[in-house]
Coordinates of C-alpha atoms in Angstrom, one line a residue:
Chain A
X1 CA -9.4 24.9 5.5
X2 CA -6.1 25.3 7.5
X3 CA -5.6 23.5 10.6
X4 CA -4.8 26.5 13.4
X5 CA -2.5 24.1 15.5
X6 CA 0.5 21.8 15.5
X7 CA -1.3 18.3 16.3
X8 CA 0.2 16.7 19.7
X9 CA -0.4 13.1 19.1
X10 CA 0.6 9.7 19.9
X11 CA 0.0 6.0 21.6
X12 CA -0.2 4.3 24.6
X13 CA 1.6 0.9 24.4
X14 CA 0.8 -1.4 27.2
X15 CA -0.5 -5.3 27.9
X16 CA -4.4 -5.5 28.7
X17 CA -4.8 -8.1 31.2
X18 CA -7.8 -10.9 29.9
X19 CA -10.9 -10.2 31.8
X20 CA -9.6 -7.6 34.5
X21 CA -10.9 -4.5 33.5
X22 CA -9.9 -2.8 36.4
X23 CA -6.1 -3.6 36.1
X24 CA -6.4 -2.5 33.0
X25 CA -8.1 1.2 33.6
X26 CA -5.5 0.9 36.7
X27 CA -2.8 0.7 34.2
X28 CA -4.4 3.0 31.5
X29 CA -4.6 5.6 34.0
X30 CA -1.2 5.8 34.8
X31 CA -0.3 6.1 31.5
X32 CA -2.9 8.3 30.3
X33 CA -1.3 11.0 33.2
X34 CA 2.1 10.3 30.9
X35 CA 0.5 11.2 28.0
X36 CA -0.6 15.1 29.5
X37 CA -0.2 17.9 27.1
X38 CA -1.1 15.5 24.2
X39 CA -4.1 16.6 21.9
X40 CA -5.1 13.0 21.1
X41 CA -3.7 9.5 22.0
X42 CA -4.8 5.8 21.0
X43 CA -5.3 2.9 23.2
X44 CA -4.7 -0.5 21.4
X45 CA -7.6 -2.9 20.1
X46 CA -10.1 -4.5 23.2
X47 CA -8.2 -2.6 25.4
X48 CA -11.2 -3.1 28.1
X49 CA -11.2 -6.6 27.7
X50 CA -8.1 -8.5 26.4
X51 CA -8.5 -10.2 23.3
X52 CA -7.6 -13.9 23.2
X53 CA -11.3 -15.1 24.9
X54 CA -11.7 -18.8 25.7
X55 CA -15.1 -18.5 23.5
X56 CA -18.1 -16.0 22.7
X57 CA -19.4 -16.5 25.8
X58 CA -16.3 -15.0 27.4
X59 CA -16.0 -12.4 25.5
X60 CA -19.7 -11.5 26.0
X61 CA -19.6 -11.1 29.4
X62 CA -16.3 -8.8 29.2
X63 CA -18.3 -6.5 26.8
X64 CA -20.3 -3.6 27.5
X65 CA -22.5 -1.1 25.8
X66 CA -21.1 2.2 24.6
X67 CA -23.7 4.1 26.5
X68 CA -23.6 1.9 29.6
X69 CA -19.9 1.0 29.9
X70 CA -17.1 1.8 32.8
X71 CA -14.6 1.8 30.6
X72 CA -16.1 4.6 28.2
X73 CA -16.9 6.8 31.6
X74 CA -12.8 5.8 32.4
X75 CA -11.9 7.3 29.2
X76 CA -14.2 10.2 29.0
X77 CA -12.9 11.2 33.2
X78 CA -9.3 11.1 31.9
X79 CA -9.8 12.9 28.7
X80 CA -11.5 16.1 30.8
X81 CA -8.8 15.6 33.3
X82 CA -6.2 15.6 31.0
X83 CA -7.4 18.2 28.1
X84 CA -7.8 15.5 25.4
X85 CA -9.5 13.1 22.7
X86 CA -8.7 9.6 23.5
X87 CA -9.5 6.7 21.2
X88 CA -10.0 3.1 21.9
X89 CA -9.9 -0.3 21.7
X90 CA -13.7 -1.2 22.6
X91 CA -15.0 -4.9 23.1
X92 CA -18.9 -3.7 22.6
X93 CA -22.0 -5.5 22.8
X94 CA -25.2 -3.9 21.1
X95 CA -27.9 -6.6 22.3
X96 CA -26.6 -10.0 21.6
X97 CA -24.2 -8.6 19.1
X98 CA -20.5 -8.0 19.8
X99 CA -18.3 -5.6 17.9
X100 CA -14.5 -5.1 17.8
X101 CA -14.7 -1.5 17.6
X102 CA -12.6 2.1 18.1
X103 CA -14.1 4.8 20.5
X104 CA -13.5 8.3 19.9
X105 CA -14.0 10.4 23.2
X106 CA -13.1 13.4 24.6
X107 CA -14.1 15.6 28.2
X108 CA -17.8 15.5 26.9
X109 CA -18.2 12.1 26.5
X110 CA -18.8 9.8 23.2
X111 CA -17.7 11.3 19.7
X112 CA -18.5 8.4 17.6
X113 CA -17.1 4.9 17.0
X114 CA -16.3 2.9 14.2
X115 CA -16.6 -1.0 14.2
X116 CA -14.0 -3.5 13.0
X117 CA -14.9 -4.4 9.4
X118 CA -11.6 -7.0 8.2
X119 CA -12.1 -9.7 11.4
X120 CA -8.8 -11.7 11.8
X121 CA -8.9 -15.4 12.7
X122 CA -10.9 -16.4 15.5
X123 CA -13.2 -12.7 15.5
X124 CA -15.3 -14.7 12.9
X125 CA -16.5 -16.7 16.2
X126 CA -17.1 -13.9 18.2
X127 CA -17.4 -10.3 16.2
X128 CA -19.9 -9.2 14.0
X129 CA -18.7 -7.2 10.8
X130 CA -18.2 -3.9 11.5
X131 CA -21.4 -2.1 9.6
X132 CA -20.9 1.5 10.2
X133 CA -19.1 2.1 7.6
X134 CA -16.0 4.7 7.5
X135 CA -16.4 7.3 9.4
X136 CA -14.2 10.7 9.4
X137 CA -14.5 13.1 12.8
X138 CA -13.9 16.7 12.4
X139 CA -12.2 17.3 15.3
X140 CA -11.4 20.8 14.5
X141 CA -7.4 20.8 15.0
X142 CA -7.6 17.9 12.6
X143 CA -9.7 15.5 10.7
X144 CA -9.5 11.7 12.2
X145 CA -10.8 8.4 10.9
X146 CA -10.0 5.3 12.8
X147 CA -9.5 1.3 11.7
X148 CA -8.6 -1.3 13.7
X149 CA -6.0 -4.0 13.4
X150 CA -6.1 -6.5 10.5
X151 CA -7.5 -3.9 8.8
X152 CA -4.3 -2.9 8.2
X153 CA -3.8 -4.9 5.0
X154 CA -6.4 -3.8 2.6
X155 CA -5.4 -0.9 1.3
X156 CA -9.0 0.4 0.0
X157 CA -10.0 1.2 3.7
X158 CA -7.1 3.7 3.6
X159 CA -8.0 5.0 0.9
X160 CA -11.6 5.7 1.3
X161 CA -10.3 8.1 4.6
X162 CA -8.0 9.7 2.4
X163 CA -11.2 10.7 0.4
X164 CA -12.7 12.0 3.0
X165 CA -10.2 13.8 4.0
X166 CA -8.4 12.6 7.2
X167 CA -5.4 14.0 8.3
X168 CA -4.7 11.5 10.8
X169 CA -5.5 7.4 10.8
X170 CA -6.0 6.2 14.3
X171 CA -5.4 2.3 14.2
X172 CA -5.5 0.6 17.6
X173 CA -4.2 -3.0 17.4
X174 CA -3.2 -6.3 18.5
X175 CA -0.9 -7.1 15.8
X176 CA 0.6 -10.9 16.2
X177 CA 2.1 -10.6 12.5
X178 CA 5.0 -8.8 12.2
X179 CA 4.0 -7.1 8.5
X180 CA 2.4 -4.1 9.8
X181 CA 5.3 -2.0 10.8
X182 CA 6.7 -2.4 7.2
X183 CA 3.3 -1.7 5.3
X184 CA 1.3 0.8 7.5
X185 CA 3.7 3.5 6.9
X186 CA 3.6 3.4 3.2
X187 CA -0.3 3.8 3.3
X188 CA 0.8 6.6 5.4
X189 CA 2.8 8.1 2.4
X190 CA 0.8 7.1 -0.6
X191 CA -2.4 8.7 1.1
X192 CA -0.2 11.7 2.7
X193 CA -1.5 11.7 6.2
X194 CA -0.2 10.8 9.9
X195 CA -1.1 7.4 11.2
X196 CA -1.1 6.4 14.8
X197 CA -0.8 2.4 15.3
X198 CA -1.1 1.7 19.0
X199 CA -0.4 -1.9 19.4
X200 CA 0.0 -3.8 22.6
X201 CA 2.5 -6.4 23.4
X202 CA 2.8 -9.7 25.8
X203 CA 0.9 -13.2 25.7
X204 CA -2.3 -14.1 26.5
X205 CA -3.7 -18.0 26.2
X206 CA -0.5 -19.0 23.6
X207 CA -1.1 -15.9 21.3
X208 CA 1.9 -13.6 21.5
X209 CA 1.4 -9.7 20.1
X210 CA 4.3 -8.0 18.5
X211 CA 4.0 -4.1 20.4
X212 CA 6.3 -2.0 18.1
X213 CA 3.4 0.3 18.4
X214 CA 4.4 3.6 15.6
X215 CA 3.7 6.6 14.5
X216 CA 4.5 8.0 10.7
X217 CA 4.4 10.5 8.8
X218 CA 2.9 12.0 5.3
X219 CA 5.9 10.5 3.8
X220 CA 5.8 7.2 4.9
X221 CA 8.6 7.9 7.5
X222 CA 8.2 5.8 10.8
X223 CA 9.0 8.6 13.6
X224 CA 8.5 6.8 16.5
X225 CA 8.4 2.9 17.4
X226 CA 8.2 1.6 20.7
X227 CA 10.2 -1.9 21.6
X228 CA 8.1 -5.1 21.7
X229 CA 7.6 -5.7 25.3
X230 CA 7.5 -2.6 27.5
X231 CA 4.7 0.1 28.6
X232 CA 5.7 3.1 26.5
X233 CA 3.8 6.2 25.7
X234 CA 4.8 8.2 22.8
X235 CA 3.6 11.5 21.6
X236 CA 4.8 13.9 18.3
X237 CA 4.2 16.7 17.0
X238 CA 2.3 16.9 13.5
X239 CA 2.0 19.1 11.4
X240 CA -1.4 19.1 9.9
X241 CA -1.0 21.4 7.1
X242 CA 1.2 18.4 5.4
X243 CA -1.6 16.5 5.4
X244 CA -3.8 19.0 4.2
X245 CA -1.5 19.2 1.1
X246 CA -1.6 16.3 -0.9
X247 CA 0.3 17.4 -4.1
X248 CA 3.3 14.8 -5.0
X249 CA 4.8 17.1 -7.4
X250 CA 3.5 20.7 -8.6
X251 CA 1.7 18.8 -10.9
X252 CA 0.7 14.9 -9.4
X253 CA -2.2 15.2 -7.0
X254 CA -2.3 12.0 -5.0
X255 CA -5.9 11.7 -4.7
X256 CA -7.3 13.8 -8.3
X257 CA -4.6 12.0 -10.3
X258 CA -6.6 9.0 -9.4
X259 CA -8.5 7.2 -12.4
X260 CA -11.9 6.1 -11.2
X261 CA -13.1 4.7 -14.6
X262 CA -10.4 1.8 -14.3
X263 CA -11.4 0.9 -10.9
X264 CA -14.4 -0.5 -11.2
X265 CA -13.5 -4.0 -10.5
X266 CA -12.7 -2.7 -7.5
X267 CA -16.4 -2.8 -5.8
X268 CA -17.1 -6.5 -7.5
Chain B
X1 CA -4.1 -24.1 -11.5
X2 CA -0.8 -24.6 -10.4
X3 CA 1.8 -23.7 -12.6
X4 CA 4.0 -26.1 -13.2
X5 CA 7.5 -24.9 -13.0
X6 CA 9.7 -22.0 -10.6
X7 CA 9.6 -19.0 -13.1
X8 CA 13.2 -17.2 -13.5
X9 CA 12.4 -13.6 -14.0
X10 CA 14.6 -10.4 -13.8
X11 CA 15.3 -7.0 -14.6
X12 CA 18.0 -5.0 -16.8
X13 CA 18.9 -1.6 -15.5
X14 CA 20.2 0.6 -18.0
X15 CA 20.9 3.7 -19.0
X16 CA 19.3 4.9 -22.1
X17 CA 20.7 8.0 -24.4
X18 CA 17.7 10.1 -25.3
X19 CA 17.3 9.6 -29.1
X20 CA 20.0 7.1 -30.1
X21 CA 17.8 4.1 -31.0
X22 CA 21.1 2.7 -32.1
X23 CA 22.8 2.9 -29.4
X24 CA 19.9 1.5 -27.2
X25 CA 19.7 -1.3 -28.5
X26 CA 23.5 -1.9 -28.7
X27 CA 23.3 -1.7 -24.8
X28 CA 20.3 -4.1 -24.4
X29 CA 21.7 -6.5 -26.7
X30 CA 24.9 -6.9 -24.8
X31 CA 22.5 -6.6 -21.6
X32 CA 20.1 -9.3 -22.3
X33 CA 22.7 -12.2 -23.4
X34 CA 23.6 -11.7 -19.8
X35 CA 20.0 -12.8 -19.4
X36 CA 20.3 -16.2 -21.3
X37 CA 18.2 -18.7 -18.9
X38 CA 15.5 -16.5 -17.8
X39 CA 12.0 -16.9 -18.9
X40 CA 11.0 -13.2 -18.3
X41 CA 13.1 -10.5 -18.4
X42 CA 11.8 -6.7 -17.7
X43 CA 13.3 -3.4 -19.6
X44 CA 12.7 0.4 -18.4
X45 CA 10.7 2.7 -19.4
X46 CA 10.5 4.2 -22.6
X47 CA 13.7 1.9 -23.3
X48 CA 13.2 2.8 -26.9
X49 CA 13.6 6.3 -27.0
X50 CA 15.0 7.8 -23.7
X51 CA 12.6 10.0 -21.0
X52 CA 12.9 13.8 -20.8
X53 CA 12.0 14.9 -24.2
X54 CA 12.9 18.4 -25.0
X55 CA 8.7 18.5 -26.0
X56 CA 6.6 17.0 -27.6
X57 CA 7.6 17.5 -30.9
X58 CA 11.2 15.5 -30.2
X59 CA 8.6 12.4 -28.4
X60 CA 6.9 12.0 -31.6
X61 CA 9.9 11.7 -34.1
X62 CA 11.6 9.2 -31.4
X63 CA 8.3 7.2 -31.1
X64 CA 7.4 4.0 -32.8
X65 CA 4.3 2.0 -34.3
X66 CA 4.1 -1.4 -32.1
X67 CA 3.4 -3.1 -35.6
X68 CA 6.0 -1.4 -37.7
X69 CA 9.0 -0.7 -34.8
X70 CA 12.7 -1.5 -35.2
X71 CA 13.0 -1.6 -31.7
X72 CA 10.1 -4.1 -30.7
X73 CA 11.4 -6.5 -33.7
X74 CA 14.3 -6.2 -32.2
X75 CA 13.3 -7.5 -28.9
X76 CA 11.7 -10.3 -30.5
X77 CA 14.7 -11.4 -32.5
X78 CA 16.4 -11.4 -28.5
X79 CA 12.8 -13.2 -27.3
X80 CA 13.9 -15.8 -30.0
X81 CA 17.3 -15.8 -29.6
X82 CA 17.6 -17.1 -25.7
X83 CA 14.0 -18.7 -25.3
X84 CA 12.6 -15.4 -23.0
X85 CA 9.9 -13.4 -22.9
X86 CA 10.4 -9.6 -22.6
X87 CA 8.9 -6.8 -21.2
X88 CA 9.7 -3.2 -22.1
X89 CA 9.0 0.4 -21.5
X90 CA 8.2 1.8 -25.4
X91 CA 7.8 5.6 -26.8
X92 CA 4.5 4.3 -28.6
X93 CA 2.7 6.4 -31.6
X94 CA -1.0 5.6 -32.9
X95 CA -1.8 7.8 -35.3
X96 CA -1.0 11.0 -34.2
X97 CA -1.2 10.1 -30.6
X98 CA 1.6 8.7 -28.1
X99 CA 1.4 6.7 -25.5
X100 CA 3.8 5.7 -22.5
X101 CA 3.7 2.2 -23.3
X102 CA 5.0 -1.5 -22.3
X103 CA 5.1 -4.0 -24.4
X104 CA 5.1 -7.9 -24.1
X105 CA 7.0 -9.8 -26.2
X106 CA 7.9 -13.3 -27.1
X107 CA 9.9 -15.2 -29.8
X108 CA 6.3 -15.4 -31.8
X109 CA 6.3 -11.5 -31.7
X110 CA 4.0 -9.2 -29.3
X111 CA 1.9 -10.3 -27.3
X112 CA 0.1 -7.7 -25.9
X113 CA 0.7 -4.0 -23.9
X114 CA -0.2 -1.8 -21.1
X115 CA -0.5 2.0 -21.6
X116 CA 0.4 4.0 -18.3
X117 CA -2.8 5.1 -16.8
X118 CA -1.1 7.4 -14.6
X119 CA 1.1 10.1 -15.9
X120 CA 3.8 11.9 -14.2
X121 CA 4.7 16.1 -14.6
X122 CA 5.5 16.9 -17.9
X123 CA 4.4 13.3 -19.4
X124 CA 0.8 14.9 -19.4
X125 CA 2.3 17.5 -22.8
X126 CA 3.0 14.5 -24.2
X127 CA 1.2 11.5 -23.7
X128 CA -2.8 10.6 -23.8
X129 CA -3.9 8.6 -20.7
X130 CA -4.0 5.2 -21.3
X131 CA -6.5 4.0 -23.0
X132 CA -6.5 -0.1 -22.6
X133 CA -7.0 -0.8 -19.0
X134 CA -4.9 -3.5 -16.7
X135 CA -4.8 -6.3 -19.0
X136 CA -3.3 -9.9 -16.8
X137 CA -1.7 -12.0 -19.7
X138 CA -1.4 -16.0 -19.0
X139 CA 1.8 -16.9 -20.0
X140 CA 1.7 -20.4 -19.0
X141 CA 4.5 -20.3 -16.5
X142 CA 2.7 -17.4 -14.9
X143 CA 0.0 -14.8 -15.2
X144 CA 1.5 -11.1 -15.5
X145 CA 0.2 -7.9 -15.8
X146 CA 2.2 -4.4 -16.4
X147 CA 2.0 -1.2 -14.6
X148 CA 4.6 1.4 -15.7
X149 CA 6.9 4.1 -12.9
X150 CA 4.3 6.5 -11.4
X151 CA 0.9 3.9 -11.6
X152 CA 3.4 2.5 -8.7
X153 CA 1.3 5.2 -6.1
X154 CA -1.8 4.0 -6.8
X155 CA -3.1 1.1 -5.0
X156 CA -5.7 0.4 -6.8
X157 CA -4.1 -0.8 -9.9
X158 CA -2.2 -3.2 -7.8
X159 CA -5.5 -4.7 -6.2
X160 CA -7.2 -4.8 -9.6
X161 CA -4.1 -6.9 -11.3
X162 CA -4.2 -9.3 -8.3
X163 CA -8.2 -9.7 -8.6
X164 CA -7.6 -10.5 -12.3
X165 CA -5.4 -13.1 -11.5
X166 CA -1.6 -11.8 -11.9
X167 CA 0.9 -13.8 -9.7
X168 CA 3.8 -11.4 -11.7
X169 CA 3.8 -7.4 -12.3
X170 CA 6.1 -6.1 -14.3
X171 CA 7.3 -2.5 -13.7
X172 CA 9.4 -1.0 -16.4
X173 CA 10.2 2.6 -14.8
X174 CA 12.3 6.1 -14.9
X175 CA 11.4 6.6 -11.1
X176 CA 12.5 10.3 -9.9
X177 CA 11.4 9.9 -6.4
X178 CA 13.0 7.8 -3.6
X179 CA 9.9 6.5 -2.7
X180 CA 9.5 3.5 -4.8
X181 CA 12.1 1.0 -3.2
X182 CA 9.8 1.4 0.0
X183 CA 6.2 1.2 -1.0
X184 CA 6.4 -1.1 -4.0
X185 CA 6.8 -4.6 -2.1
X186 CA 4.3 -3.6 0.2
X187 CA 1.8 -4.1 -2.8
X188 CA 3.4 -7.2 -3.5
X189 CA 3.0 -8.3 0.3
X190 CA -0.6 -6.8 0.3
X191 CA -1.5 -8.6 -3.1
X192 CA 0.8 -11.6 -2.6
X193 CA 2.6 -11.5 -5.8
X194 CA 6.1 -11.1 -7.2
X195 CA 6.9 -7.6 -8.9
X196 CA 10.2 -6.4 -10.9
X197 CA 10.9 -2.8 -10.7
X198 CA 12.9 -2.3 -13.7
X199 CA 14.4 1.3 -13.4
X200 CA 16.7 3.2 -15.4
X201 CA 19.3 5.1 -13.7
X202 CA 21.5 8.1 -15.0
X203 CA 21.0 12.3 -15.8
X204 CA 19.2 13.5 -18.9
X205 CA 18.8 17.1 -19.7
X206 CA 18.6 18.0 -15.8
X207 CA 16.5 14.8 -14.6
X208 CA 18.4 12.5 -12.6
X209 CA 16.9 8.8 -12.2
X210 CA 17.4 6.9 -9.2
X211 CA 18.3 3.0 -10.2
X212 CA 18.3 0.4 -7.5
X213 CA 15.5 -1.6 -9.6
X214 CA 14.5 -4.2 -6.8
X215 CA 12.2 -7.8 -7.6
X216 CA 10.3 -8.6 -4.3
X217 CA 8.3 -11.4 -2.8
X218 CA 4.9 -12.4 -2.1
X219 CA 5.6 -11.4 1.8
X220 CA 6.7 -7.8 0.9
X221 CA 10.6 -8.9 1.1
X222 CA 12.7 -7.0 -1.5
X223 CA 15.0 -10.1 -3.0
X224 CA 17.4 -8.4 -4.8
X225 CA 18.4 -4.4 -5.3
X226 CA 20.5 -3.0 -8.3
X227 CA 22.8 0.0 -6.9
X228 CA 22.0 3.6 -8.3
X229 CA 24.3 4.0 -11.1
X230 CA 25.7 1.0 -13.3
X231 CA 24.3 -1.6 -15.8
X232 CA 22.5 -4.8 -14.1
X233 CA 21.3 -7.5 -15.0
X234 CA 19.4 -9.6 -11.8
X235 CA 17.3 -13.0 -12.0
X236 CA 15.5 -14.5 -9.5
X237 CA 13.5 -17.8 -9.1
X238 CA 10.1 -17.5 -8.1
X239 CA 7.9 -20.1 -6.9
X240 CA 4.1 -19.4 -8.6
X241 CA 2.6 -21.4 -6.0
X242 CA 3.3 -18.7 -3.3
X243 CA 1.5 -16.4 -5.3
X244 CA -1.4 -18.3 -6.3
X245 CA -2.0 -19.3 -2.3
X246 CA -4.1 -16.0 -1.3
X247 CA -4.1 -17.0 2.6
X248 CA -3.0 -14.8 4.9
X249 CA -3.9 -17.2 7.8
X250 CA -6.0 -20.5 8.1
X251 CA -8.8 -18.3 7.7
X252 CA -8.2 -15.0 6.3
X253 CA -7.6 -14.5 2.7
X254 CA -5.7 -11.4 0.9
X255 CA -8.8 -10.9 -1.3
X256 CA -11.9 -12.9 0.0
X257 CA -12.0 -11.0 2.6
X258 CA -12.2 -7.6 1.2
X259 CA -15.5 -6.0 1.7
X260 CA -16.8 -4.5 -1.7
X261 CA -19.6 -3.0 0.3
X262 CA -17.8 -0.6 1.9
X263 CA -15.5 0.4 -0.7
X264 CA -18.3 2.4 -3.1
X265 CA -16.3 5.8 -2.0
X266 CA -13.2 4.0 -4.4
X267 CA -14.6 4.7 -7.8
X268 CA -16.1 7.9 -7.2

């Protein structure tokens, strides 16, 4: 299966403000309009909400259900007014649960999520596990999964998507450590797909993020990188049929060279 | 269990002549006095017997039993001479089977070996898959474990030697690709451990290999770098306790906080 298109895809880099969701979709929109022409474009991590809450109880009342949310209606105006799939940052309650999860919309409204699994620091107070597992969305002029963050760093996450065949790794973040810029992009190579890491940047209650938001490619090459401190919106051109083809050599396979029957200690 | 000393470990890069035992050693001899002082010294690739065979056929005369080899006693008669332990690529033959092989060696004779899981082009004419898995040897100063060139694109063997334990991996390689120098300390940042990329560099029949061995860090920082095309010898200290600390953060840890439970997909 051939993708028919070049991809247009890239990032919104920007500073949510803690608990002001409307300068934040104020913001968002203004960007969003910069982004036109683009197929598909992240938003960083909690992008409704900011992320550095006082407590729970903060960051409950700056959540909102997927189904019931102004921020997901935001999204879902811009991406019919604009022509694309947007994916998100999401503080999401579901009851009395919070999750740090990744919307996928696009003119029609909700495509699916997927919910933070590796929580960094002080999520453990706030964030449940993400427990929907990995999911891969056939978006027709590619195949998109989507992690979040911290997640970054364990490299069977990125490899699961691989094997289920995403072109394209959507990662919205709020990276404070500065090791992602030099590892993300090797996943990126050793899985042979595009990833988008849309970071934001500034300081919120002490915590200072890194922005550098990137995009790279199939072979681990960073094509884009935003600076650490400005609004930037970046969008490239991919071309999916690299990821499609994930021959090394004409005879290395990166995924069915794999040797299953030395991994198991892999799911102990 | 903290070990109880900085371990100095390093690589030779060198050039090996395809079927001129002799003359391998000759090199390496010279090669690994410039080694006195280390406790752990790595070797390329199929140091014995050189890399692009004409076939199989030419492999099989160059290859060597591990308990009846002229080169392996040779590197234990070096192993004894300056107080090291080595670790070296070996054109291995069981029977009437080859393997790409690394040995581990001390002054007391071999200690044990790795057989490249992963095999690159033509190596698949020549070579069975290995056959031993990813065995983490406690040397006292350290805990090491082996993967050999190509394994290097597989993530999985990295995460499976740091779940066993290893705070050292030792890479003998004939690396082809560029790609190496990029992706390998990423695995040593993701993992936290110290690796040695032990490269050969030179043209044999056609194949041109691409030196600039490289040790790196526990944070994914590549230490030192050989250039493409001479002899070198490089040693490093490395300080065991930064490997055996597996925090990422007060409360995140590289490998406690992997969640098995999503990872099923992995040995599929």
């Amino acid at each position: 299966m051939e993708a028919q298109k070049t991809l247009k895809a890239g990032f919104i880099q920007f500073r949510p403000i803690l608990g002001d969701l409307q300068s934040n979709m104020e913001k968002l929109s203004v960007l969003i309009e910069q982004a036109a022409g683009a197929d598909l474009i992240v938003i960083p991590e909690l992008a409704n909400s900011g992320y550095n809450f006082k407590d729970r109880e903060q960051a409950f009342k700056l959540a909102e259900n997927v189904e019931k949310s102004v921020f997901i209606d935001f999204l879902i105006r811009k991406a019919k007014e604009f022509d694309l799939h947007i994916v998100s940052g999401f503080n999401e309650k579901e009851g009395d649960k919070l999750y740090n999860t990744s919307v996928l919309v696009d003119s029609n409204g909700v495509i699916g999520k997927y919910r933070k699994i590796h929580l960094f620091m002080n999520e453990f107070d706030i964030f449940e596990k993400g427990d929907i597992g990995l999911p891969v969305f056939d978006l027709g002029f590619c195949k998109m999964g989507m992690l979040i963050c911290f997640d970054w760093i364990f490299p069977e996450v990125w490899r699961i998507l691989a094997l289920k065949g995403a072109d394209l790794i959507c990662h919205p973040s709020n990276l404070v450590l500065p090791y992602a810029q030099q590892a993300v992009p090797v996943h990126g190579m050793i899985n042979k797909y595009y990833i988008i890491t849309a970071n934001r940047y500034g300081t919120e209650r002490g915590v200072t993020f890194s922005g550098k938001s990137f995009i790279s490619d199939t072979i681990g090459k960073t094509l884009v990188m935003a600076k650490g401190n400005e609004d930037t919106v970046k969008i490239v051109e991919m071309d999916i049929s690299k990821s499609r083809n994930k021959m090394i050599t004409e005879r290395n396979h990166a995924l069915d060279d794999r040797s299953p029957e030395d991994y198991a200690d892999l799911v102990l």
